[in-house]
Amino acid sequence: MTVHFIGAGPGAADLLTLRAVTLLRTSPVCLYAGTYLDPEMLAHCGPDTELIDTQGLDLDRIIEHCARADAGGRDVARLCSGDPSLYSALTEQTRRLDSLGISWDVTPGVPAYAAAAAIVGSELTVPEVAQSVVLTRTQARSTAMPESERLADFARTRATLVLHLAITRIDELAGELVPDYGRDCPVVVVYRAGQPRQRVLRGTLADIGGQVRDAGFRQAAVIMVGRALTPALECVQSHLYDPGRDRQPLSGPGA
């Protein structure tokens, strides 16, 4: 028996890997984060799959369901929103499973920020504009952020910022970013990327807070900030496509 941690991507039923679909179809038990997923995603499960919504369960209850499935020799598909490598509580859950001797593995998913960028047709790393992407969150009703990971410190890089779990603090966050990015810096908010209720807001640090309040977003939204998101942005040609570039193959130990 194995608990399969599966990245559900942004929650859209058609943004799953082939491996994920196979595991959903063949696992007798599915624990899923109902808050973030399109219900159509569960159509990939088998007709007799036991479906358990975890949005109202604490960690102890979730592990109890896994232990019960293990005792019965049944595999579990544990659907995580986004990719398991980001904000999925994977470490906390797998530590408990290890202590119980329960086998587990991980299947990656489409990161929510990647789906959001695709929807708006944006490259987050544009030559001589931004070559780094900072994935972070903020503290509200959640665990504290490390002191070394303050948003103001990230803002000084002027990299493209992707903020998760932060939509209810949009006004405060915009205020923190203005000194380094400027009031006119582009901001894109994507709500429920790829799902039937998907919505996209485009604005600046000066006005995005009002747009979010008018839309009533409280969860399941990704915030992207940076000059790389400028509509119809003109940029220099990257070295990769420079016709004058020396295209001799690399050699040596690092090639």
mmCIF file of C-alpha atoms in Angstrom:
data_model
loop_
_atom_site.group_PDB
_atom_site.id
_atom_site.type_symbol
_atom_site.label_atom_id
_atom_site.label_comp_id
_atom_site.label_asym_id
_atom_site.label_seq_id
_atom_site.Cartn_x
_atom_site.Cartn_y
_atom_site.Cartn_z
ATOM 1 C CA MET A 1 0.000 0.000 0.000
ATOM 2 C CA THR A 2 1.222 3.512 -0.838
ATOM 3 C CA VAL A 3 0.039 7.057 -0.196
ATOM 4 C CA HIS A 4 0.522 8.935 -3.454
ATOM 5 C CA PHE A 5 0.953 12.685 -2.977
ATOM 6 C CA ILE A 6 -0.295 14.126 -6.263
ATOM 7 C CA GLY A 7 0.071 17.687 -7.432
ATOM 8 C CA ALA A 8 -3.388 18.811 -8.526
ATOM 9 C CA GLY A 9 -1.990 21.932 -10.162
ATOM 10 C CA PRO A 10 -4.237 24.991 -9.969
ATOM 11 C CA GLY A 11 -7.224 22.666 -9.504
ATOM 12 C CA ALA A 12 -8.290 22.390 -13.151
ATOM 13 C CA ALA A 13 -9.430 18.929 -14.202
ATOM 14 C CA ASP A 14 -7.402 18.988 -17.418
ATOM 15 C CA LEU A 15 -4.119 20.240 -15.900
ATOM 16 C CA LEU A 16 -2.949 16.921 -14.463
ATOM 17 C CA THR A 17 -0.053 14.729 -15.530
ATOM 18 C CA LEU A 18 -0.719 11.354 -17.126
ATOM 19 C CA ARG A 19 0.782 9.692 -14.053
ATOM 20 C CA ALA A 20 -1.596 11.617 -11.808
ATOM 21 C CA VAL A 21 -4.630 10.521 -13.822
ATOM 22 C CA THR A 22 -3.514 6.885 -13.673
ATOM 23 C CA LEU A 23 -3.056 7.040 -9.892
ATOM 24 C CA LEU A 24 -6.449 8.670 -9.413
ATOM 25 C CA ARG A 25 -8.121 6.012 -11.508
ATOM 26 C CA THR A 26 -6.468 3.104 -9.694
ATOM 27 C CA SER A 27 -6.358 4.259 -6.050
ATOM 28 C CA PRO A 28 -9.295 2.994 -3.944
ATOM 29 C CA VAL A 29 -9.134 6.071 -1.650
ATOM 30 C CA CYS A 30 -8.776 9.738 -2.583
ATOM 31 C CA LEU A 31 -8.107 12.496 -0.063
ATOM 32 C CA TYR A 32 -8.568 15.852 -1.777
ATOM 33 C CA ALA A 33 -8.436 19.558 -0.906
ATOM 34 C CA GLY A 34 -11.985 20.534 -1.808
ATOM 35 C CA THR A 35 -11.420 24.229 -1.160
ATOM 36 C CA TYR A 36 -9.176 24.617 -4.188
ATOM 37 C CA LEU A 37 -10.170 21.939 -6.691
ATOM 38 C CA ASP A 38 -12.701 21.927 -9.493
ATOM 39 C CA PRO A 39 -15.091 19.056 -8.600
ATOM 40 C CA GLU A 40 -14.652 17.781 -12.169
ATOM 41 C CA MET A 41 -11.157 16.650 -11.196
ATOM 42 C CA LEU A 42 -12.697 13.846 -9.165
ATOM 43 C CA ALA A 43 -14.178 12.431 -12.359
ATOM 44 C CA HIS A 44 -10.721 10.930 -12.954
ATOM 45 C CA CYS A 45 -11.264 8.672 -9.934
ATOM 46 C CA GLY A 46 -12.713 5.197 -10.285
ATOM 47 C CA PRO A 47 -16.469 4.681 -9.776
ATOM 48 C CA ASP A 48 -15.946 2.950 -6.431
ATOM 49 C CA THR A 49 -13.276 5.279 -5.036
ATOM 50 C CA GLU A 50 -13.821 6.460 -1.466
ATOM 51 C CA LEU A 51 -13.724 10.272 -1.693
ATOM 52 C CA ILE A 52 -12.699 12.250 1.403
ATOM 53 C CA ASP A 53 -12.667 16.051 1.404
ATOM 54 C CA THR A 54 -9.865 17.246 3.704
ATOM 55 C CA GLN A 55 -10.832 20.926 3.926
ATOM 56 C CA GLY A 56 -12.415 20.397 7.353
ATOM 57 C CA LEU A 57 -9.860 17.893 8.666
ATOM 58 C CA ASP A 58 -6.778 18.482 10.809
ATOM 59 C CA LEU A 59 -3.530 16.617 10.244
ATOM 60 C CA ASP A 60 -4.358 13.886 12.773
ATOM 61 C CA ARG A 61 -7.611 13.042 10.977
ATOM 62 C CA ILE A 62 -5.924 12.982 7.583
ATOM 63 C CA ILE A 63 -3.252 10.575 8.810
ATOM 64 C CA GLU A 64 -5.942 8.427 10.441
ATOM 65 C CA HIS A 65 -7.593 7.972 7.037
ATOM 66 C CA CYS A 66 -4.233 7.010 5.531
ATOM 67 C CA ALA A 67 -3.541 4.519 8.333
ATOM 68 C CA ARG A 68 -6.989 2.975 7.917
ATOM 69 C CA ALA A 69 -6.392 2.558 4.190
ATOM 70 C CA ASP A 70 -2.977 1.054 4.887
ATOM 71 C CA ALA A 71 -4.500 -1.476 7.268
ATOM 72 C CA GLY A 72 -6.880 -2.514 4.512
ATOM 73 C CA GLY A 73 -4.135 -2.697 1.877
ATOM 74 C CA ARG A 74 -5.620 0.147 -0.153
ATOM 75 C CA ASP A 75 -3.601 2.814 -1.975
ATOM 76 C CA VAL A 76 -4.416 6.455 -1.303
ATOM 77 C CA ALA A 77 -4.360 9.306 -3.823
ATOM 78 C CA ARG A 78 -3.588 12.410 -1.739
ATOM 79 C CA LEU A 79 -4.452 15.371 -3.970
ATOM 80 C CA CYS A 80 -2.516 18.531 -3.067
ATOM 81 C CA SER A 81 -3.297 21.898 -4.602
ATOM 82 C CA GLY A 82 -0.527 23.235 -6.844
ATOM 83 C CA ASP A 83 2.709 21.274 -6.696
ATOM 84 C CA PRO A 84 3.683 19.251 -3.592
ATOM 85 C CA SER A 85 7.003 21.108 -3.400
ATOM 86 C CA LEU A 86 5.242 24.380 -2.475
ATOM 87 C CA TYR A 87 3.007 25.010 0.564
ATOM 88 C CA SER A 88 1.567 21.498 0.571
ATOM 89 C CA ALA A 89 2.440 20.423 4.145
ATOM 90 C CA LEU A 90 4.212 17.472 2.513
ATOM 91 C CA THR A 91 6.956 17.408 5.165
ATOM 92 C CA GLU A 92 4.500 17.292 8.053
ATOM 93 C CA GLN A 93 2.432 14.503 6.512
ATOM 94 C CA THR A 94 5.289 12.307 5.321
ATOM 95 C CA ARG A 95 6.994 12.543 8.718
ATOM 96 C CA ARG A 96 3.854 11.091 10.304
ATOM 97 C CA LEU A 97 3.625 8.377 7.650
ATOM 98 C CA ASP A 98 7.269 7.431 8.170
ATOM 99 C CA SER A 99 6.665 7.032 11.904
ATOM 100 C CA LEU A 100 3.824 4.627 11.107
ATOM 101 C CA GLY A 101 5.823 2.695 8.524
ATOM 102 C CA ILE A 102 3.467 3.689 5.696
ATOM 103 C CA SER A 103 4.948 3.916 2.216
ATOM 104 C CA TRP A 104 4.521 7.104 0.161
ATOM 105 C CA ASP A 105 5.675 8.764 -3.044
ATOM 106 C CA VAL A 106 5.234 12.093 -4.839
ATOM 107 C CA THR A 107 3.890 12.965 -8.290
ATOM 108 C CA PRO A 108 4.573 16.575 -9.329
ATOM 109 C CA GLY A 109 1.874 18.902 -10.573
ATOM 110 C CA VAL A 110 1.588 22.111 -12.574
ATOM 111 C CA PRO A 111 2.545 24.924 -10.152
ATOM 112 C CA ALA A 112 -0.262 27.438 -9.759
ATOM 113 C CA TYR A 113 2.058 30.307 -10.678
ATOM 114 C CA ALA A 114 3.011 28.585 -13.948
ATOM 115 C CA ALA A 115 -0.649 28.091 -14.848
ATOM 116 C CA ALA A 116 -1.376 31.729 -13.996
ATOM 117 C CA ALA A 117 1.494 32.981 -16.167
ATOM 118 C CA ALA A 118 0.312 30.801 -19.062
ATOM 119 C CA ILE A 119 -3.232 32.147 -18.844
ATOM 120 C CA VAL A 120 -2.053 35.743 -19.232
ATOM 121 C CA GLY A 121 0.629 34.796 -21.768
ATOM 122 C CA SER A 122 3.495 36.194 -19.734
ATOM 123 C CA GLU A 123 7.109 35.159 -19.428
ATOM 124 C CA LEU A 124 8.239 35.897 -15.895
ATOM 125 C CA THR A 125 11.923 36.172 -16.851
ATOM 126 C CA VAL A 126 12.479 38.798 -19.559
ATOM 127 C CA PRO A 127 16.030 39.717 -20.702
ATOM 128 C CA GLU A 128 17.426 42.760 -18.865
ATOM 129 C CA VAL A 129 14.081 43.252 -17.066
ATOM 130 C CA ALA A 130 13.863 40.310 -14.649
ATOM 131 C CA GLN A 131 15.870 37.104 -14.604
ATOM 132 C CA SER A 132 14.699 35.771 -11.251
ATOM 133 C CA VAL A 133 11.345 34.727 -9.829
ATOM 134 C CA VAL A 134 10.685 34.853 -6.094
ATOM 135 C CA LEU A 135 7.989 32.474 -4.869
ATOM 136 C CA THR A 136 6.813 33.427 -1.413
ATOM 137 C CA ARG A 137 3.810 33.956 0.834
ATOM 138 C CA THR A 138 2.847 36.223 3.685
ATOM 139 C CA GLN A 139 1.756 35.662 7.247
ATOM 140 C CA ALA A 140 -1.886 36.129 8.163
ATOM 141 C CA ARG A 141 -3.608 33.265 9.993
ATOM 142 C CA SER A 142 -0.670 30.964 9.310
ATOM 143 C CA THR A 143 2.766 30.014 10.614
ATOM 144 C CA ALA A 144 5.287 32.812 10.971
ATOM 145 C CA MET A 145 7.656 33.709 8.146
ATOM 146 C CA PRO A 146 11.393 33.384 8.876
ATOM 147 C CA GLU A 147 12.902 36.742 9.854
ATOM 148 C CA SER A 148 15.322 36.501 6.916
ATOM 149 C CA GLU A 149 12.441 36.249 4.406
ATOM 150 C CA ARG A 150 10.748 39.611 4.791
ATOM 151 C CA LEU A 151 8.857 40.846 1.748
ATOM 152 C CA ALA A 152 10.709 44.160 1.842
ATOM 153 C CA ASP A 153 14.010 42.306 1.446
ATOM 154 C CA PHE A 154 12.729 40.388 -1.577
ATOM 155 C CA ALA A 155 11.380 43.623 -3.051
ATOM 156 C CA ARG A 156 14.863 45.121 -3.179
ATOM 157 C CA THR A 157 15.798 42.587 -5.866
ATOM 158 C CA ARG A 158 13.014 43.904 -8.154
ATOM 159 C CA ALA A 159 12.656 40.351 -9.429
ATOM 160 C CA THR A 160 9.264 39.042 -10.508
ATOM 161 C CA LEU A 161 7.368 38.266 -7.308
ATOM 162 C CA VAL A 162 4.766 35.522 -7.034
ATOM 163 C CA LEU A 163 2.715 35.690 -3.854
ATOM 164 C CA HIS A 164 0.712 32.707 -2.641
ATOM 165 C CA LEU A 165 -1.803 32.656 0.206
ATOM 166 C CA ALA A 166 -1.755 36.437 0.286
ATOM 167 C CA ILE A 167 -4.878 37.706 -1.441
ATOM 168 C CA THR A 168 -6.594 38.938 1.750
ATOM 169 C CA ARG A 169 -3.619 41.236 2.471
ATOM 170 C CA ILE A 170 -3.292 42.744 -0.988
ATOM 171 C CA ASP A 171 -3.467 46.389 0.146
ATOM 172 C CA GLU A 172 -0.804 45.971 2.813
ATOM 173 C CA LEU A 173 1.468 44.051 0.439
ATOM 174 C CA ALA A 174 1.139 46.611 -2.325
ATOM 175 C CA GLY A 175 2.169 49.314 0.136
ATOM 176 C CA GLU A 176 5.304 47.364 1.084
ATOM 177 C CA LEU A 177 6.308 46.911 -2.556
ATOM 178 C CA VAL A 178 5.745 50.458 -3.845
ATOM 179 C CA PRO A 179 9.073 51.886 -2.572
ATOM 180 C CA ASP A 180 11.083 49.472 -4.746
ATOM 181 C CA TYR A 181 8.721 48.699 -7.639
ATOM 182 C CA GLY A 182 6.825 51.993 -7.990
ATOM 183 C CA ARG A 183 3.082 52.653 -7.897
ATOM 184 C CA ASP A 184 2.788 51.976 -11.627
ATOM 185 C CA CYS A 185 4.367 48.512 -11.452
ATOM 186 C CA PRO A 186 2.169 45.905 -13.198
ATOM 187 C CA VAL A 187 0.289 43.393 -11.050
ATOM 188 C CA VAL A 188 -1.706 40.394 -12.279
ATOM 189 C CA VAL A 189 -4.065 38.403 -10.058
ATOM 190 C CA VAL A 190 -5.347 35.068 -11.351
ATOM 191 C CA TYR A 191 -8.223 33.488 -9.434
ATOM 192 C CA ARG A 192 -8.863 29.727 -9.804
ATOM 193 C CA ALA A 193 -6.574 29.355 -12.813
ATOM 194 C CA GLY A 194 -7.948 26.992 -15.436
ATOM 195 C CA GLN A 195 -11.220 26.349 -13.606
ATOM 196 C CA PRO A 196 -14.702 27.336 -14.801
ATOM 197 C CA ARG A 197 -14.747 30.230 -12.284
ATOM 198 C CA GLN A 198 -11.384 31.571 -13.441
ATOM 199 C CA ARG A 199 -10.942 35.345 -13.377
ATOM 200 C CA VAL A 200 -7.982 37.574 -14.198
ATOM 201 C CA LEU A 201 -7.361 41.070 -12.840
ATOM 202 C CA ARG A 202 -4.701 43.341 -14.347
ATOM 203 C CA GLY A 203 -3.637 46.536 -12.639
ATOM 204 C CA THR A 204 -0.804 48.247 -10.813
ATOM 205 C CA LEU A 205 0.347 48.393 -7.224
ATOM 206 C CA ALA A 206 -1.704 51.593 -6.954
ATOM 207 C CA ASP A 207 -5.071 50.113 -7.911
ATOM 208 C CA ILE A 208 -4.988 46.310 -7.614
ATOM 209 C CA GLY A 209 -6.268 46.332 -4.022
ATOM 210 C CA GLY A 210 -9.514 48.009 -5.025
ATOM 211 C CA GLN A 211 -9.991 45.572 -7.892
ATOM 212 C CA VAL A 212 -9.526 42.585 -5.584
ATOM 213 C CA ARG A 213 -11.989 43.970 -3.040
ATOM 214 C CA ASP A 214 -14.581 44.605 -5.769
ATOM 215 C CA ALA A 215 -14.114 41.060 -7.067
ATOM 216 C CA GLY A 216 -14.484 39.587 -3.571
ATOM 217 C CA PHE A 217 -11.498 37.250 -3.812
ATOM 218 C CA ARG A 218 -10.642 35.585 -0.486
ATOM 219 C CA GLN A 219 -8.654 32.499 -1.541
ATOM 220 C CA ALA A 220 -7.378 30.426 -4.489
ATOM 221 C CA ALA A 221 -5.666 33.400 -6.136
ATOM 222 C CA VAL A 222 -2.070 33.950 -7.239
ATOM 223 C CA ILE A 223 -0.559 37.457 -7.228
ATOM 224 C CA MET A 224 2.248 38.235 -9.701
ATOM 225 C CA VAL A 225 4.181 41.507 -9.491
ATOM 226 C CA GLY A 226 6.950 42.903 -11.685
ATOM 227 C CA ARG A 227 7.980 44.815 -14.792
ATOM 228 C CA ALA A 228 8.136 41.570 -16.779
ATOM 229 C CA LEU A 229 4.309 41.580 -16.692
ATOM 230 C CA THR A 230 4.084 44.860 -18.629
ATOM 231 C CA PRO A 231 1.614 44.382 -21.545
ATOM 232 C CA ALA A 232 3.300 44.418 -24.995
ATOM 233 C CA LEU A 233 6.666 44.787 -23.291
ATOM 234 C CA GLU A 234 9.579 45.612 -25.582
ATOM 235 C CA CYS A 235 12.830 43.968 -24.593
ATOM 236 C CA VAL A 236 16.289 43.224 -25.894
ATOM 237 C CA GLN A 237 16.878 40.030 -27.840
ATOM 238 C CA SER A 238 18.146 37.281 -25.599
ATOM 239 C CA HIS A 239 21.631 35.890 -26.150
ATOM 240 C CA LEU A 240 20.038 32.559 -27.042
ATOM 241 C CA TYR A 241 18.617 33.986 -30.286
ATOM 242 C CA ASP A 242 21.376 36.503 -31.075
ATOM 243 C CA PRO A 243 22.468 35.844 -34.707
ATOM 244 C CA GLY A 244 25.994 36.905 -33.804
ATOM 245 C CA ARG A 245 26.301 34.439 -30.981
ATOM 246 C CA ASP A 246 29.119 31.915 -31.095
ATOM 247 C CA ARG A 247 27.246 28.622 -31.458
ATOM 248 C CA GLN A 248 30.225 26.304 -31.027
ATOM 249 C CA PRO A 249 29.278 23.355 -28.816
ATOM 250 C CA LEU A 250 30.378 23.543 -25.213
ATOM 251 C CA SER A 251 33.250 21.318 -24.139
ATOM 252 C CA GLY A 252 35.036 20.441 -20.958
ATOM 253 C CA PRO A 253 34.002 18.895 -17.640
ATOM 254 C CA GLY A 254 30.964 21.159 -17.149
ATOM 255 C CA ALA A 255 29.495 20.679 -20.646
#
